Coordinates of N, CA and C in Angstrom, one line a residue:
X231 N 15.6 -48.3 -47.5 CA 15.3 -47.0 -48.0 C 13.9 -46.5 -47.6
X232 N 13.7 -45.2 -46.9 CA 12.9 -44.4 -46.4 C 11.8 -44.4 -47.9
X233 N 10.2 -44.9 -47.5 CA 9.5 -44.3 -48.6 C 9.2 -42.7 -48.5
X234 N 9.0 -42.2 -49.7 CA 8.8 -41.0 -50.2 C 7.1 -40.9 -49.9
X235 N 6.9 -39.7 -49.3 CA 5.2 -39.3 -49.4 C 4.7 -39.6 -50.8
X236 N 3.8 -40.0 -50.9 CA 3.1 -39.1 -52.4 C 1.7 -39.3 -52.0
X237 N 0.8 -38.3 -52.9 CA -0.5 -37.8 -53.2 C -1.2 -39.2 -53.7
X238 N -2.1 -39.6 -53.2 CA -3.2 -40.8 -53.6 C -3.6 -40.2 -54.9
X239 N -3.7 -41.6 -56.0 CA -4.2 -41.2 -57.2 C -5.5 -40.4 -57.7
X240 N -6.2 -41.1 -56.7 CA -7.5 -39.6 -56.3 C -7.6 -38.2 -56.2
X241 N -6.6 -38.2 -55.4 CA -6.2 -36.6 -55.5 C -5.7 -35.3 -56.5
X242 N -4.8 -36.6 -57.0 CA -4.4 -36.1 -58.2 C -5.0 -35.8 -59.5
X243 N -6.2 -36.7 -59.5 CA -7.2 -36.7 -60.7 C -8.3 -35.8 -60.4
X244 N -8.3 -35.4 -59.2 CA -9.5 -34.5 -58.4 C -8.6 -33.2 -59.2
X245 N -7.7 -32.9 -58.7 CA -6.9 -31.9 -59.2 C -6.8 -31.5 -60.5
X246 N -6.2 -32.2 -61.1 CA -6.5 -32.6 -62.7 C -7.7 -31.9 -63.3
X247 N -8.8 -32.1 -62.9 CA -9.8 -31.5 -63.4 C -10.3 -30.4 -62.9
X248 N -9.7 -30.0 -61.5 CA -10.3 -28.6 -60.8 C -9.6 -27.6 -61.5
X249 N -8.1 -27.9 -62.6 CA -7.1 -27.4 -62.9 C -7.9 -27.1 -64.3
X250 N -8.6 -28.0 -64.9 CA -8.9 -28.1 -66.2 C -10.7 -28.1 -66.6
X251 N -11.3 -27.3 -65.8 CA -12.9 -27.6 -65.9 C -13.3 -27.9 -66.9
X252 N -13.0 -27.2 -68.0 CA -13.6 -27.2 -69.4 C -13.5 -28.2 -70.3
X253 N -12.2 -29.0 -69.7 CA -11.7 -30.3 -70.5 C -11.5 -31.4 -69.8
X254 N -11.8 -32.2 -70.7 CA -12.0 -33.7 -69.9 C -11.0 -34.2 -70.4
X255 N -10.0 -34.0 -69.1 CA -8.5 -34.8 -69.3 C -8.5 -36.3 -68.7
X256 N -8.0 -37.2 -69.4 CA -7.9 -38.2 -69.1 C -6.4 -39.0 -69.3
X257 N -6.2 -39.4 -68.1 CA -4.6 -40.1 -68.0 C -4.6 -41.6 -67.3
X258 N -3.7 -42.2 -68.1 CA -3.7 -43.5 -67.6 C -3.1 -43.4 -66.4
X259 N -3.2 -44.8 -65.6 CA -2.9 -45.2 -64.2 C -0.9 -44.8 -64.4
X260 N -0.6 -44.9 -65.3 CA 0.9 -44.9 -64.7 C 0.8 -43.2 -65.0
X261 N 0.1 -42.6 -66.0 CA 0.3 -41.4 -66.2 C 0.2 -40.6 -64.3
X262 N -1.0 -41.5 -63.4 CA -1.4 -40.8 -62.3 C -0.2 -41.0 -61.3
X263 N 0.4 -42.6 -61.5 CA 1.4 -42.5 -60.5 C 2.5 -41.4 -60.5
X264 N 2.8 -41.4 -61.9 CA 4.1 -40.1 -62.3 C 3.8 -38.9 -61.8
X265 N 2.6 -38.8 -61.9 CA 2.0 -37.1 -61.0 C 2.2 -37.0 -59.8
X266 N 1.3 -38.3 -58.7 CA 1.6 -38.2 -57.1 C 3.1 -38.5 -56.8
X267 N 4.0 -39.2 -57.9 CA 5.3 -39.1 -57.3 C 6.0 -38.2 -57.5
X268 N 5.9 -37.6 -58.7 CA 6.6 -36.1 -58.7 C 6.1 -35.0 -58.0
X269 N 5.3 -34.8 -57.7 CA 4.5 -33.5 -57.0 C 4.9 -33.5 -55.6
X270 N 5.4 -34.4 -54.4 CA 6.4 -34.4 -53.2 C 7.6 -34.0 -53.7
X271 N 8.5 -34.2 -54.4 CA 9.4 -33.9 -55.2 C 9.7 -32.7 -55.6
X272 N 8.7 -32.0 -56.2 CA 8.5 -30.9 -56.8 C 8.2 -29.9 -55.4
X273 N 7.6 -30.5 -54.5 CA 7.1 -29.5 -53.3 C 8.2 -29.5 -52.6
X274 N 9.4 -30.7 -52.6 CA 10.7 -30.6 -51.2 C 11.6 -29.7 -52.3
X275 N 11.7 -29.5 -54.0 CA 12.5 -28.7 -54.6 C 12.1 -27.4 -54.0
X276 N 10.8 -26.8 -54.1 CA 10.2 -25.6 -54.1 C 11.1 -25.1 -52.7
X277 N 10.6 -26.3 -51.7 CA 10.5 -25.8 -50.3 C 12.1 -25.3 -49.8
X278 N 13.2 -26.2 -50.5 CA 14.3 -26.2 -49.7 C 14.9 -25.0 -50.7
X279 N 14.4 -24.4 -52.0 CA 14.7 -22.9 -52.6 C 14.0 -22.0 -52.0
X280 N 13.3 -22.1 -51.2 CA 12.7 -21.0 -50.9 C 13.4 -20.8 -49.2
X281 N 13.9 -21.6 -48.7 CA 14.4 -22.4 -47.3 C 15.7 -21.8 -47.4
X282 N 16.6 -21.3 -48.7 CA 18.0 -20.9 -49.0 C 17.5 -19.5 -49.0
X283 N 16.1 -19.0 -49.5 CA 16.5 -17.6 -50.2 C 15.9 -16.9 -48.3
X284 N 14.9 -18.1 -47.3 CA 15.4 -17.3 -46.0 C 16.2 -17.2 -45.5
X285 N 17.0 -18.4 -45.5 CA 18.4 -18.3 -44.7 C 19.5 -16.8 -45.2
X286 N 19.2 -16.7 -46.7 CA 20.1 -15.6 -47.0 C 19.5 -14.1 -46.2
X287 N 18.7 -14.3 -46.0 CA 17.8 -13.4 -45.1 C 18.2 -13.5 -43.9
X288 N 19.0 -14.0 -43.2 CA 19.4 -14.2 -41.5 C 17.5 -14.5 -41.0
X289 N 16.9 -14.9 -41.5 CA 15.4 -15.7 -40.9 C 15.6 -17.0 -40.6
X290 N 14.7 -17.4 -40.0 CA 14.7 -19.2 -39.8 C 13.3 -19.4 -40.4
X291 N 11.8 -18.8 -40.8 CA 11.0 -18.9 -40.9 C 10.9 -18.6 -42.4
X292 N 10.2 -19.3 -42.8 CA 9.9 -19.5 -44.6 C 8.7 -18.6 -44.5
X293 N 8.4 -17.7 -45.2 CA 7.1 -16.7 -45.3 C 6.5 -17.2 -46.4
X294 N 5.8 -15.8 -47.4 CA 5.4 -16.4 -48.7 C 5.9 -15.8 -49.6
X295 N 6.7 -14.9 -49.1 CA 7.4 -14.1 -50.4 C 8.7 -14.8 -50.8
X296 N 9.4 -15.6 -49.6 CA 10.1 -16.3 -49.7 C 9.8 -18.0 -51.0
X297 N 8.6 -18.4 -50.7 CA 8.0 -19.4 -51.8 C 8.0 -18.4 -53.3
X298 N 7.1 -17.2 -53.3 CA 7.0 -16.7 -54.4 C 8.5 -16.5 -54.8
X299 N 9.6 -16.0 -54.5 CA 11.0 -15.3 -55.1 C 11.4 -17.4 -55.2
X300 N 11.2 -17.9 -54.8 CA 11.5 -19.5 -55.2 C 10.9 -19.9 -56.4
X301 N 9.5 -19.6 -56.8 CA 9.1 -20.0 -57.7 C 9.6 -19.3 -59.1
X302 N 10.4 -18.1 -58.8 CA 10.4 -17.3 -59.7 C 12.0 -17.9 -60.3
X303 N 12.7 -18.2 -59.0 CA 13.9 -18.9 -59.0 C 14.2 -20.0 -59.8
X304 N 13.0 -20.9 -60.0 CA 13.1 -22.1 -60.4 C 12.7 -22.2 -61.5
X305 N 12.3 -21.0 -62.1 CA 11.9 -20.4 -63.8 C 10.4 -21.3 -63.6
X306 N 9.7 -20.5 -63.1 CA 8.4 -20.4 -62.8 C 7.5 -18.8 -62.5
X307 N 8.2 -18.4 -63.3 CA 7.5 -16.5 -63.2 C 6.2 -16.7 -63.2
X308 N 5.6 -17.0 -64.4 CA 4.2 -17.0 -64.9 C 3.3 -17.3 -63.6
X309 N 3.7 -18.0 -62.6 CA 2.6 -18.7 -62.0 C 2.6 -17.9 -60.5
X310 N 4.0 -16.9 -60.4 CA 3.8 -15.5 -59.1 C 2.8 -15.0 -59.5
X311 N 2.1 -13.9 -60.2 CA 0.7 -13.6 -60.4 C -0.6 -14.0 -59.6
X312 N -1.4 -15.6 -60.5 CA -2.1 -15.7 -60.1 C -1.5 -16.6 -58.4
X313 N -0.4 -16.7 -58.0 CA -0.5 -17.2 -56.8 C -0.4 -16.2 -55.5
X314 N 0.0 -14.9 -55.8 CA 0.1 -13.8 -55.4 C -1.4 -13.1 -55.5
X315 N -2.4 -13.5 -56.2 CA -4.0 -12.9 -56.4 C -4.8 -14.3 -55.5
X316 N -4.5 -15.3 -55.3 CA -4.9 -16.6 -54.2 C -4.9 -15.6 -53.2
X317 N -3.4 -15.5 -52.3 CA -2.9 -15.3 -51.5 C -3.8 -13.9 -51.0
X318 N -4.1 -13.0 -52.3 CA -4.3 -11.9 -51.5 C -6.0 -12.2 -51.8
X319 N -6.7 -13.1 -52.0 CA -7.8 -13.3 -51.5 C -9.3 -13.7 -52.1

């Protein structure tokens, strides 16, 4: 069986806090593995909904409005906003 990518526990805990400045979150070592292995996971869900809502489009090319109507798809509204105010800059 093919291993799965995942995010080095570093990254994750770099994150963790860039996500949470104000608070000093602390997670155990399994709490870190459960993050870097779900978050490939969570990025091939995102990718292959948003990869259906081009194809319904006669596209072959994933854009970002395509990710954004994915995330909304996947009952993730709340987080089109600020990902849509990233994007525009």
């Amino acid at each position: 069986m093919k291993e799965r990518p995942r995010l080095s526990c570093r990254v994750v805990k770099d994150k963790l806090n860039e996500c949470s400045p104000d608070t000093n979150i602390t997670v155990n070592k399994d709490s870190l593995l459960a993050f870097s292995e779900s978050a490939p996971i969570f990025i091939h869900y995102l990718s292959a909904t948003a990869n259906d809502i081009c194809k319904e489009s006669k596209r072959q090319t994933i854009n970002a409005d395509d990710v954004l109507k994915a995330i909304e798809e996947i009952d993730f509204p709340e987080y089109v906003g600020p990902l849509k105010a990233s994007l525009d800059g």
